[in-house]
Amino acid sequence: METFIKKIDRKSIKESVKILNENGVIGMPTETVYGLAGIGTDSQAVKKIFEIKGRPSDNPLIAHVHKKFDLNKLVYVDQPYVYKLIKKFMPGPLTLVFRSRGVVVKEAVCGGDTLAVRMPSHKGCQRLLKAVGLPLVAPSANLSKHTSPVTAEHVFNDLNGKIPLILDGGKCSGGIESTVLDVTEKTPRILRAGLVTREMIEHVVGCCEIAEHKQTDKVKSPGVKYRHYRPRCETALFGKTQTDKAIELYLEKEKQGLTPYIMCSDDLKDLFKDKNLLLLGSTGSEIASNLYDKLLEGEKKADIIIAISFDREDGVYLGITNRLRKSCG
Ligand code: TXA
Ligand code: MG
C-alpha cells in the first residue's frame, strides 16, 4: 500500500473519515506526539493498530474525543474532583483513566474494565474528531519500542507502506506524550508523567500520587525490562556532573572512526565546544518539545548519541527525565 502525507484541509479530512469508516487506520497529529488512529468501536481497526505497531497485546489504547464529546457516554465519572481537572486541563495533554462503560471495544483496552480518555487540543485533530463523531483510539504512531514521532515525516519513516494516509498537522508543540492519570480513586494517581505535572494537578485537586517510582527506575539496569522510545543507534547517558566522562567517550568513539553526537540542554553548550551537538533548548517546555525530534535527528546523523541528563525531576522534568532514561539509559 502506498502511504500519502496530506496537509489538513476539507478534502483530506473527508478522505480520513472515509478510511476510518471502512475499518482503516491513519496517522493523525496531536499537540503531544502523532497518533495511529482507528475508530474505538471497531474491533477490526483496533486489531490493525496493534498489528501495525507490533504492540504487546496487554498494553491498552487511549480514546481521543472531540472537546464537546460527552464523557459520560464512554465512562463512569466516579470522583467529583474530575470536573475540576476537565475544566482546567481539557482539551490538552492530560489523559484520564476511568471505569469504562464498554462502548470502546474490549480489544482496545486489552479486556480490562477501565478506559483512558483524552481531548487533544491540536486544532487539526479536533477537526478530525468532530468530522468522525466517534472516539478514535490511538497509540503513538511509531513502531513499538521506537522513539515517538513528532512530525508527519517521522510517522512516514516508521509506517510507510502500512497505512494509507498521514494527516500532516505540523510539528507537535508538546513533544512528549500526555500525562496519564488514574481518576478511579479518591486520590488521583499519575501512571505516566507528562506535560500536565504533578504540581499542576495538586494545585487543582489538593493531592496527587505518582504510581511509578522514580527510585525504581534508577536501579533498573538499562533496557532489561522495558525498552521504550529508543532511537536506532547506540546511546549513552551521563549525569550533569559527569561531563568529563561524556567527553572521554566522545573522543574514544571519534578515534574509532565513528560519529558521536552530544545531546544536552543549551546551558552546557560551551562545555562541548567543537563537538557535534543536538541542542534541546533551555526551558522544560523547550526540552520536552525538542527531545524526540532531536533523538530522531540523531539516529540519522550519529553512530552514538551521548545524552547529558538534567538531574532534576520537578515539574515537567519528571516526564522528560523518565523518557530520557528509557530512550538513552
Ligand atoms: O500523548 C499521548 O498520550 C499520545 C497521543 C497520540 O495521544 N498517545 C500515546 O499512546 O502516548 P500510547 O499508546 O503510546 O501510550 C498510552 C499509555 C500507555 O502507557 C498505556 O499503558 C496507558 O497509556 N493506558 C492506556 N489505557 C490505559 C488504562 N485503561 N489504564 C491504565 N493505563 C492505560
Ligand atoms: Mg507510545
GROMACS .gro file of C-alpha atoms and ligand atoms in nm:
model
  363
    1MET     CA    1   0.000   0.000   0.000
    2GLU     CA    2   0.120   0.349  -0.080
    3THR     CA    3   0.131   0.596   0.209
    4PHE     CA    4   0.035   0.959   0.143
    5ILE     CA    5   0.111   1.258   0.362
    6LYS     CA    6  -0.158   1.525   0.329
    7LYS     CA    7  -0.195   1.867   0.490
    8ILE     CA    8  -0.516   1.902   0.687
    9ASP     CA    9  -0.794   2.058   0.483
   10ARG     CA   10  -1.155   1.985   0.395
   11LYS     CA   11  -1.059   1.725   0.137
   12SER     CA   12  -0.809   1.531   0.349
   13ILE     CA   13  -1.048   1.531   0.646
   14LYS     CA   14  -1.321   1.387   0.425
   15GLU     CA   15  -1.083   1.122   0.295
   16SER     CA   16  -0.976   1.037   0.653
   17VAL     CA   17  -1.335   0.987   0.764
   18LYS     CA   18  -1.392   0.755   0.470
   19ILE     CA   19  -1.085   0.543   0.551
   20LEU     CA   20  -1.177   0.527   0.920
   21ASN     CA   21  -1.538   0.431   0.845
   22GLU     CA   22  -1.410   0.144   0.631
   23ASN     CA   23  -1.213  -0.014   0.920
   24GLY     CA   24  -0.891   0.165   0.823
   25VAL     CA   25  -0.628   0.340   1.036
   26ILE     CA   26  -0.441   0.666   0.970
   27GLY     CA   27  -0.166   0.881   1.118
   28MET     CA   28  -0.301   1.190   1.295
   29PRO     CA   29  -0.136   1.486   1.466
   30THR     CA   30  -0.199   1.582   1.828
   31GLU     CA   31  -0.031   1.851   2.039
   32THR     CA   32   0.186   1.586   2.212
   33VAL     CA   33   0.301   1.329   1.952
   34TYR     CA   34   0.145   1.180   1.636
   35GLY     CA   35  -0.109   0.902   1.687
   36LEU     CA   36  -0.204   0.593   1.486
   37ALA     CA   37  -0.582   0.627   1.487
   38GLY     CA   38  -0.879   0.398   1.431
   39ILE     CA   39  -1.243   0.412   1.542
   40GLY     CA   40  -1.271   0.290   1.901
   41THR     CA   41  -1.591   0.096   1.845
   42ASP     CA   42  -1.436  -0.100   1.555
   43SER     CA   43  -1.257  -0.421   1.663
   44GLN     CA   44  -1.112  -0.472   1.318
   45ALA     CA   45  -0.945  -0.130   1.316
   46VAL     CA   46  -0.817  -0.181   1.669
   47LYS     CA   47  -0.659  -0.515   1.575
   48LYS     CA   48  -0.487  -0.342   1.283
   49ILE     CA   49  -0.337  -0.081   1.516
   50PHE     CA   50  -0.178  -0.349   1.736
   51GLU     CA   51  -0.050  -0.540   1.431
   52ILE     CA   52   0.096  -0.240   1.251
   53LYS     CA   53   0.285  -0.121   1.559
   54GLY     CA   54   0.389  -0.462   1.679
   55ARG     CA   55   0.243  -0.354   2.011
   56PRO     CA   56   0.227  -0.601   2.303
   57SER     CA   57  -0.132  -0.718   2.337
   58ASP     CA   58  -0.151  -0.625   2.706
   59ASN     CA   59  -0.098  -0.250   2.659
   60PRO     CA   60  -0.431  -0.062   2.631
   61LEU     CA   61  -0.502   0.232   2.398
   62ILE     CA   62  -0.618   0.586   2.474
   63ALA     CA   63  -0.954   0.703   2.333
   64HIS     CA   64  -0.938   1.053   2.182
   65VAL     CA   65  -1.260   1.257   2.175
   66HIS     CA   66  -1.382   1.593   2.049
   67LYS     CA   67  -1.388   1.873   2.309
   68LYS     CA   68  -1.769   1.873   2.316
   69PHE     CA   69  -1.798   1.494   2.345
   70ASP     CA   70  -1.997   1.381   2.650
   71LEU     CA   71  -1.754   1.166   2.851
   72ASN     CA   72  -2.046   1.003   3.035
   73LYS     CA   73  -2.123   0.813   2.718
   74LEU     CA   74  -1.792   0.628   2.746
   75VAL     CA   75  -1.705   0.611   3.114
   76TYR     CA   76  -1.829   0.645   3.471
   77VAL     CA   77  -1.709   0.968   3.629
   78ASP     CA   78  -1.681   0.848   3.989
   79GLN     CA   79  -1.482   1.127   4.155
   80PRO     CA   80  -1.611   1.488   4.183
   81TYR     CA   81  -1.257   1.634   4.150
   82VAL     CA   82  -1.253   1.509   3.790
   83TYR     CA   83  -1.472   1.803   3.683
   84LYS     CA   84  -1.211   2.046   3.814
   85LEU     CA   85  -0.941   1.868   3.613
   86ILE     CA   86  -1.153   1.871   3.299
   87LYS     CA   87  -1.225   2.241   3.339
   88LYS     CA   88  -0.859   2.328   3.390
   89PHE     CA   89  -0.672   2.094   3.154
   90MET     CA   90  -0.903   1.972   2.880
   91PRO     CA   91  -0.866   1.991   2.589
   92GLY     CA   92  -0.492   1.940   2.643
   93PRO     CA   93  -0.218   1.687   2.719
   94LEU     CA   94  -0.396   1.510   3.005
   95THR     CA   95  -0.538   1.155   2.978
   96LEU     CA   96  -0.782   1.037   3.245
   97VAL     CA   97  -0.838   0.669   3.331
   98PHE     CA   98  -1.199   0.588   3.431
   99ARG     CA   99  -1.418   0.281   3.473
  100SER     CA  100  -1.533   0.201   3.122
  101ARG     CA  101  -1.892   0.164   3.004
  102GLY     CA  102  -1.770  -0.083   2.743
  103VAL     CA  103  -1.858   0.129   2.438
  104VAL     CA  104  -1.496   0.130   2.324
  105VAL     CA  105  -1.425  -0.230   2.225
  106LYS     CA  106  -1.252  -0.469   2.465
  107GLU     CA  107  -0.965  -0.525   2.219
  108ALA     CA  108  -0.865  -0.159   2.269
  109VAL     CA  109  -0.845  -0.192   2.647
  110CYS     CA  110  -0.697  -0.543   2.640
  111GLY     CA  111  -1.000  -0.686   2.815
  112GLY     CA  112  -0.966  -0.450   3.114
  113ASP     CA  113  -1.255  -0.265   3.276
  114THR     CA  114  -1.104   0.085   3.258
  115LEU     CA  115  -1.071   0.330   2.968
  116ALA     CA  116  -0.820   0.611   2.922
  117VAL     CA  117  -0.970   0.919   2.755
  118ARG     CA  118  -0.818   1.239   2.629
  119MET     CA  119  -0.927   1.551   2.439
  120PRO     CA  120  -0.638   1.671   2.226
  121SER     CA  121  -0.607   2.049   2.187
  122HIS     CA  122  -0.450   2.029   1.839
  123LYS     CA  123  -0.687   2.217   1.605
  124GLY     CA  124  -0.648   1.975   1.312
  125CYS     CA  125  -0.706   1.677   1.540
  126GLN     CA  126  -1.019   1.842   1.682
  127ARG     CA  127  -1.142   1.894   1.325
  128LEU     CA  128  -1.094   1.526   1.251
  129LEU     CA  129  -1.265   1.417   1.574
  130LYS     CA  130  -1.561   1.642   1.501
  131ALA     CA  131  -1.594   1.504   1.149
  132VAL     CA  132  -1.577   1.141   1.266
  133GLY     CA  133  -1.811   1.196   1.560
  134LEU     CA  134  -1.680   0.885   1.738
  135PRO     CA  135  -1.386   0.825   1.974
  136LEU     CA  136  -1.060   0.749   1.795
  137VAL     CA  137  -0.825   0.513   1.978
  138ALA     CA  138  -0.463   0.592   1.906
  139PRO     CA  139  -0.125   0.492   2.042
  140SER     CA  140   0.179   0.695   1.938
  141ALA     CA  141   0.238   0.636   1.565
  142ASN     CA  142   0.578   0.467   1.594
  143LEU     CA  143   0.679   0.104   1.567
  144SER     CA  144   0.672  -0.047   1.916
  145LYS     CA  145   0.981   0.049   2.125
  146HIS     CA  146   1.097   0.317   1.880
  147THR     CA  147   1.105   0.690   1.956
  148SER     CA  148   0.761   0.858   1.929
  149PRO     CA  149   0.701   1.072   1.617
  150VAL     CA  150   0.652   1.449   1.636
  151THR     CA  151   0.626   1.520   1.262
  152ALA     CA  152   0.433   1.357   0.975
  153GLU     CA  153   0.769   1.263   0.823
  154HIS     CA  154   0.868   1.073   1.139
  155VAL     CA  155   0.544   0.873   1.110
  156PHE     CA  156   0.619   0.805   0.743
  157ASN     CA  157   0.968   0.677   0.829
  158ASP     CA  158   0.818   0.413   1.062
  159LEU     CA  159   0.490   0.324   0.892
  160ASN     CA  160   0.546   0.377   0.519
  161GLY     CA  161   0.357   0.108   0.328
  162LYS     CA  162   0.150   0.006   0.631
  163ILE     CA  163  -0.114   0.284   0.637
  164PRO     CA  164  -0.284   0.475   0.353
  165LEU     CA  165  -0.272   0.828   0.497
  166ILE     CA  166  -0.088   1.053   0.740
  167LEU     CA  167  -0.258   1.384   0.817
  168ASP     CA  168   0.010   1.648   0.842
  169GLY     CA  169  -0.061   1.897   1.120
  170GLY     CA  170   0.292   2.032   1.154
  171LYS     CA  171   0.543   1.964   1.431
  172CYS     CA  172   0.380   1.871   1.763
  173SER     CA  173   0.422   2.157   2.010
  174GLY     CA  174   0.426   1.948   2.328
  175GLY     CA  175   0.677   1.689   2.216
  176ILE     CA  176   0.624   1.419   2.482
  177GLU     CA  177   0.313   1.211   2.545
  178SER     CA  178   0.023   1.315   2.764
  179THR     CA  179   0.014   1.267   3.138
  180VAL     CA  180  -0.186   0.952   3.217
  181LEU     CA  181  -0.384   0.998   3.540
  182ASP     CA  182  -0.591   0.732   3.716
  183VAL     CA  183  -0.905   0.905   3.846
  184THR     CA  184  -1.096   0.600   3.969
  185GLU     CA  185  -0.995   0.657   4.335
  186LYS     CA  186  -1.021   0.940   4.590
  187THR     CA  187  -0.662   1.049   4.519
  188PRO     CA  188  -0.562   1.090   4.154
  189ARG     CA  189  -0.253   0.886   4.061
  190ILE     CA  190  -0.008   0.961   3.780
  191LEU     CA  191   0.059   0.645   3.577
  192ARG     CA  192   0.275   0.822   3.319
  193ALA     CA  193   0.432   1.164   3.378
  194GLY     CA  194   0.386   1.424   3.107
  195LEU     CA  195   0.323   1.788   3.032
  196VAL     CA  196   0.049   1.831   3.293
  197THR     CA  197   0.264   1.795   3.602
  198ARG     CA  198   0.206   1.656   3.948
  199GLU     CA  199   0.236   2.011   4.086
  200MET     CA  200  -0.032   2.139   3.846
  201ILE     CA  201  -0.270   1.857   3.944
  202GLU     CA  202  -0.203   1.907   4.314
  203HIS     CA  203  -0.279   2.273   4.274
  204VAL     CA  204  -0.625   2.192   4.136
  205VAL     CA  205  -0.721   1.880   4.337
  206GLY     CA  206  -0.517   1.930   4.653
  207CYS     CA  207  -0.339   1.594   4.624
  208CYS     CA  208  -0.178   1.366   4.367
  209GLU     CA  209   0.016   1.040   4.385
  210ILE     CA  210   0.275   0.903   4.149
  211ALA     CA  211   0.242   0.533   4.066
  212GLU     CA  212   0.578   0.467   3.905
  213HIS     CA  213   0.853   0.537   4.147
  214LYS     CA  214   1.146   0.737   4.024
  215GLN     CA  215   1.377   0.542   4.253
  216THR     CA  216   1.299   0.203   4.099
  217ASP     CA  217   1.380   0.344   3.756
  218LYS     CA  218   1.730   0.432   3.871
  219VAL     CA  219   1.820   0.084   3.992
  220LYS     CA  220   1.669  -0.089   3.689
  221SER     CA  221   1.954  -0.194   3.465
  222PRO     CA  222   1.917  -0.022   3.131
  223GLY     CA  223   1.675  -0.181   2.891
  224VAL     CA  224   1.630  -0.500   3.090
  225LYS     CA  225   1.257  -0.496   3.108
  226TYR     CA  226   1.112  -0.202   2.923
  227ARG     CA  227   1.288  -0.082   2.612
  228HIS     CA  228   1.099   0.221   2.503
  229TYR     CA  229   1.142   0.535   2.293
  230ARG     CA  230   1.476   0.401   2.163
  231PRO     CA  231   1.648   0.568   1.868
  232ARG     CA  232   1.809   0.329   1.618
  233CYS     CA  233   2.168   0.399   1.713
  234GLU     CA  234   2.388   0.338   2.014
  235THR     CA  235   2.317   0.564   2.311
  236ALA     CA  236   2.482   0.657   2.640
  237LEU     CA  237   2.355   0.866   2.929
  238PHE     CA  238   2.562   1.076   3.172
  239GLY     CA  239   2.467   1.300   3.464
  240LYS     CA  240   2.536   1.673   3.458
  241THR     CA  241   2.836   1.619   3.685
  242GLN     CA  242   2.987   1.355   3.454
  243THR     CA  243   3.051   1.572   3.150
  244ASP     CA  244   3.425   1.488   3.154
  245LYS     CA  245   3.331   1.120   3.115
  246ALA     CA  246   3.097   1.209   2.830
  247ILE     CA  247   3.382   1.390   2.653
  248GLU     CA  248   3.613   1.093   2.713
  249LEU     CA  249   3.360   0.860   2.545
  250TYR     CA  250   3.308   1.110   2.263
  251LEU     CA  251   3.683   1.123   2.186
  252GLU     CA  252   3.717   0.746   2.211
  253LYS     CA  253   3.434   0.699   1.956
  254GLU     CA  254   3.591   0.956   1.725
  255LYS     CA  255   3.921   0.769   1.746
  256GLN     CA  256   3.736   0.456   1.630
  257GLY     CA  257   3.627   0.648   1.320
  258LEU     CA  258   3.268   0.682   1.442
  259THR     CA  259   3.045   0.990   1.452
  260PRO     CA  260   2.933   1.075   1.805
  261TYR     CA  261   2.681   1.349   1.894
  262ILE     CA  262   2.626   1.500   2.235
  263MET     CA  263   2.263   1.578   2.326
  264CYS     CA  264   2.220   1.834   2.603
  265SER     CA  265   2.040   2.148   2.717
  266ASP     CA  266   2.168   2.482   2.585
  267ASP     CA  267   2.339   2.586   2.910
  268LEU     CA  268   2.605   2.317   2.858
  269LYS     CA  269   2.699   2.401   2.503
  270ASP     CA  270   3.020   2.590   2.592
  271LEU     CA  271   3.149   2.279   2.771
  272PHE     CA  272   3.129   2.087   2.443
  273LYS     CA  273   3.293   2.336   2.208
  274ASP     CA  274   3.383   2.195   1.865
  275LYS     CA  275   3.174   1.881   1.927
  276ASN     CA  276   2.874   1.759   1.725
  277LEU     CA  277   2.571   1.873   1.923
  278LEU     CA  278   2.199   1.805   1.945
  279LEU     CA  279   2.077   2.102   2.150
  280LEU     CA  280   1.747   2.066   2.333
  281GLY     CA  281   1.682   2.427   2.440
  282SER     CA  282   1.678   2.590   2.782
  283THR     CA  283   1.338   2.563   2.949
  284GLY     CA  284   1.147   2.248   3.043
  285SER     CA  285   0.885   2.303   2.775
  286GLU     CA  286   1.151   2.364   2.508
  287ILE     CA  287   1.334   2.049   2.609
  288ALA     CA  288   1.013   1.842   2.604
  289SER     CA  289   0.921   1.983   2.266
  290ASN     CA  290   1.262   1.901   2.115
  291LEU     CA  291   1.351   1.570   2.283
  292TYR     CA  292   1.207   1.314   2.036
  293ASP     CA  293   1.280   1.537   1.738
  294LYS     CA  294   1.649   1.551   1.835
  295LEU     CA  295   1.667   1.177   1.911
  296LEU     CA  296   1.525   1.105   1.564
  297GLU     CA  297   1.762   1.357   1.404
  298GLY     CA  298   2.045   1.195   1.599
  299GLU     CA  299   1.970   0.839   1.486
  300LYS     CA  300   2.017   0.959   1.126
  301LYS     CA  301   2.341   1.153   1.178
  302ALA     CA  302   2.514   0.979   1.466
  303ASP     CA  303   2.668   0.641   1.539
  304ILE     CA  304   2.616   0.717   1.906
  305ILE     CA  305   2.407   0.975   2.092
  306ILE     CA  306   2.574   1.072   2.418
  307ALA     CA  307   2.299   1.233   2.626
  308ILE     CA  308   2.350   1.452   2.929
  309SER     CA  309   2.068   1.430   3.182
  310PHE     CA  310   1.910   1.725   3.363
  311ASP     CA  311   1.946   1.587   3.715
  312ARG     CA  312   1.605   1.715   3.820
  313GLU     CA  313   1.254   1.573   3.840
  314ASP     CA  314   1.038   1.869   3.935
  315GLY     CA  315   0.750   1.982   3.713
  316VAL     CA  316   0.777   1.869   3.352
  317TYR     CA  317   1.128   1.734   3.417
  318LEU     CA  318   0.975   1.423   3.576
  319GLY     CA  319   0.829   1.327   3.238
  320ILE     CA  320   1.136   1.437   3.043
  321THR     CA  321   1.381   1.252   3.269
  322ASN     CA  322   1.167   0.938   3.253
  323ARG     CA  323   1.173   0.947   2.869
  324LEU     CA  324   1.545   1.024   2.859
  325ARG     CA  325   1.631   0.727   3.084
  326LYS     CA  326   1.420   0.491   2.877
  327SER     CA  327   1.547   0.616   2.542
  328CYS     CA  328   1.916   0.655   2.622
  329GLY     CA  329   1.980   0.485   2.960
  330TXA     O1  330   0.000   1.196   2.413
  330TXA     C1  331  -0.042   1.080   2.407
  330TXA     O2  332  -0.097   1.024   2.504
  330TXA     C2  333  -0.028   1.007   2.273
  330TXA     C3  334  -0.111   1.078   2.169
  330TXA     C4  335  -0.112   1.007   2.036
  330TXA     O3  336  -0.239   1.097   2.217
  330TXA     N1  337  -0.066   0.869   2.286
  330TXA     C5  338   0.009   0.776   2.349
  330TXA     O4  339  -0.041   0.649   2.340
  330TXA     O5  340   0.113   0.804   2.405
  330TXA     P1  341   0.044   0.519   2.381
  330TXA     O6  342  -0.045   0.407   2.344
  330TXA     O7  343   0.176   0.526   2.317
  330TXA     O8  344   0.054   0.526   2.535
  330TXA     C6  345  -0.064   0.508   2.613
  330TXA     C7  346  -0.028   0.493   2.759
  330TXA     C8  347   0.040   0.362   2.787
  330TXA     O9  348   0.137   0.384   2.887
  330TXA     C9  349  -0.075   0.277   2.838
  330TXA    O10  350  -0.032   0.174   2.923
  330TXA    C10  351  -0.159   0.380   2.915
  330TXA    O11  352  -0.148   0.497   2.836
  330TXA     N2  353  -0.300   0.340   2.923
  330TXA    C11  354  -0.390   0.335   2.821
  330TXA     N3  355  -0.508   0.289   2.865
  330TXA    C12  356  -0.495   0.265   2.998
  330TXA    C13  357  -0.581   0.216   3.101
  330TXA     N4  358  -0.706   0.182   3.075
  330TXA     N5  359  -0.531   0.204   3.225
  330TXA    C14  360  -0.403   0.240   3.251
  330TXA     N6  361  -0.316   0.286   3.159
  330TXA    C15  362  -0.361   0.298   3.033
  331MG      MG  363   0.384   0.513   2.277
   0.00000   0.00000   0.00000
